[in-house]
């Protein structure tokens, strides 16, 4: 993308309304714009990151055997009356009346709707196990939305729903999602620790939150520091291997880990003192097993091998990509701006033409742009008529992992400057070596 | 995808509520499920097609220089008061009140919001031209939603908005989208004819609808038949070439073409008799130039080269992907089911294991599945424990362009049957030749 033809509205001033660093940087870097309280437009740079994040989530959901569909945002109220949650949900649910006075709502989650879809088609245990997910905008009418996309009203959620004949099957489905989540966050360069959690309004008796550590995190967390050095489950993990997955989950739940809500001083005291980690954390995923909580009242039943009908055992599994973008920034930034992990960077490389109007730098930049783009990288070429200082600041703010600085003096010696955003390291190399270093 | 692990709920009966063939086939093929009047869930097969359609739209928007962002579904009512459309829009607008009694709405279109975003950042003619688009769910509270996703209440729309300093610039932006639309529909295997259109509630004085011809189309259309043999604009069209694009658009608007609404008997009578085409059509795209209709009341102004502030000239450009999926089926089906054009097929190839439980057919199917998947094709392997007849019917219904029928007898002779869905032609070939034919 040539910046002269892009829409990247950088803010020079720090926006006053932003209380946390990710909100501030997302506004300054032209990633989002607030349209009204807790409702944001994703500007081109922000949308690129959101798409990278959902792309990784999707790949790992598919790998674990979940199948993608897409449910609508608007739901009929009657569905929620069947589960008993219509009245229980309270004011966070955005209730809507259509032109025919029918009661509807903007979905805050989809347990009811997916159960309705399931019961509409599935009759036999032979069609199980089944795990269906979608990535769709949700609405929760927070009384005081804040922190940008970290706690917004309209937000994107990946929610998966598993259906099994019995509790053992459901436990396996839970373990598969647990494993997929570990891989998902690790691929984004995040250290996520699973912590036992309250089930809240979703219900059920088994639940974990996935928490990433960040100094600016929303809540205190306490865990055994060994979690931070655990290996991520491999890409070729056999998701059909029940015992293998159980072993993996057992290991990842064997040590102490708790959010403030669930914290137990005595349990934490039992951790060797040099392994006690008290830190700040951000919740980026939440998984639930809730058995027949929805299938029973909504009559989602299948015939077992014995011909008897029984309600299916279900779980649900959520990640908020729009919140995750903010969490990624909380975990990856410095004074100058964002430092994107490679896998979620909106652009892998920023090429800076340090002397707009110079035909030699322009030609060298175009050549680098073509070569890197041809190798499948997302490249931003700053070809604006702007001073070098402004280009440095923009590149640091938007946080592409690599920068190539192309100036007339260096170029006269056949060199460009290659800069790593994370460390600030710079080195003079030939354009060909810059490409080789980035792609190598 | 192995069908045994997929979610493809085929209906054996013809659904009574479906009045048109695309609605019937989308329900029968397990592509969609109605959740309430005019609101659908996209089941996995349907979502695959929807994603192929939006993928092509996105590529052609980007090629024409439009930049993608993503606006929220919920909008504040005040924005629409600024343009004067809040009261004018009527009951089709889904109006919502939040917990703080703030008036909001589920966006039926985004002229107001994009104008608000534009005016928040852009100050100078130097930042123009600009064309911003998004692909997002919209809501129009149709009094009588019907025809499935052809006329639903919650529907997906790609809407682009162009901003230019003057009318000439805006006309070029219009021509670029006109050209992009011709390419978009042609890539989906559709013959789309641009027809002069009413501007309706969007406003403005220049507008074209893109109409595809289908026997089961919603309305009568009349045009010169030469349009059907016009060449599609090339992939390397120079979208910066004002004169070139104007010439292209002039040619595509030089002959008679009108929907029933705009039909003029005298104009049509002037078409040579053997070139008069009276047919049925479906609107799949609509583009508008409306000048300063929104920029003036909403004060979206930029400084020109002379330093004077002036309201920008705008246009908007819509395609409904969820409607387009239905239109594609109206144009591509037979008695047995859907016949997908290659570019939008949910699966390029269906492999049918005609004897479940036979280790030789299973191995041959797996081998074909691996080879074709490795070449980047989307492959569905029907590995269910079901009779061959049921598998034939399913494959024809869901309409993959290629089928490979793998039975024990043929396999004993080293052969499988390769079937082209569109023509029904079958031939016996070796598995290697089947792969070569499909990929060649």
PDB file of C-alpha atoms in Angstrom, chain A residues 62-66 129 164 168-169 171-173 175-177 179 234-248, chain B residues 5:
ATOM      1  CA  UNK A  62     -10.576 -25.305  12.032  1.00  0.00           C
ATOM      2  CA  UNK A  63      -7.499 -27.282  13.059  1.00  0.00           C
ATOM      3  CA  UNK A  64      -9.311 -28.394  16.212  1.00  0.00           C
ATOM      4  CA  UNK A  65     -12.251 -29.625  14.109  1.00  0.00           C
ATOM      5  CA  UNK A  66     -14.714 -26.766  14.668  1.00  0.00           C
ATOM      6  CA  UNK A 129     -19.490 -34.765  18.080  1.00  0.00           C
ATOM      7  CA  UNK A 164     -21.774 -34.186  22.589  1.00  0.00           C
ATOM      8  CA  UNK A 168     -17.031 -37.450  28.667  1.00  0.00           C
ATOM      9  CA  UNK A 169     -17.454 -36.378  25.067  1.00  0.00           C
ATOM     10  CA  UNK A 171     -14.980 -32.855  28.299  1.00  0.00           C
ATOM     11  CA  UNK A 172     -12.964 -33.871  25.256  1.00  0.00           C
ATOM     12  CA  UNK A 173     -14.511 -31.031  23.232  1.00  0.00           C
ATOM     13  CA  UNK A 175     -10.006 -29.962  26.083  1.00  0.00           C
ATOM     14  CA  UNK A 176      -9.750 -29.493  22.310  1.00  0.00           C
ATOM     15  CA  UNK A 177     -10.790 -25.842  22.591  1.00  0.00           C
ATOM     16  CA  UNK A 179      -5.611 -26.636  23.410  1.00  0.00           C
ATOM     17  CA  UNK A 234       2.351 -28.512  18.506  1.00  0.00           C
ATOM     18  CA  UNK A 235       0.659 -27.763  15.180  1.00  0.00           C
ATOM     19  CA  UNK A 236       0.296 -31.488  14.548  1.00  0.00           C
ATOM     20  CA  UNK A 237      -1.447 -32.162  17.865  1.00  0.00           C
ATOM     21  CA  UNK A 238      -3.889 -35.045  17.385  1.00  0.00           C
ATOM     22  CA  UNK A 239      -7.212 -33.501  18.362  1.00  0.00           C
ATOM     23  CA  UNK A 240      -8.861 -36.916  18.248  1.00  0.00           C
ATOM     24  CA  UNK A 241      -6.601 -38.330  20.961  1.00  0.00           C
ATOM     25  CA  UNK A 242      -8.702 -38.100  24.114  1.00  0.00           C
ATOM     26  CA  UNK A 243      -6.043 -39.271  26.550  1.00  0.00           C
ATOM     27  CA  UNK A 244      -3.353 -37.106  24.955  1.00  0.00           C
ATOM     28  CA  UNK A 245      -5.434 -33.939  25.173  1.00  0.00           C
ATOM     29  CA  UNK A 246      -6.480 -34.692  28.747  1.00  0.00           C
ATOM     30  CA  UNK A 247      -2.842 -35.077  29.700  1.00  0.00           C
ATOM     31  CA  UNK A 248      -2.012 -31.768  28.043  1.00  0.00           C
TER      32      UNK A 248
ATOM     33  CA  UNK B   5     -17.104 -34.192  10.195  1.00  0.00           C
TER      34      UNK B   5
END
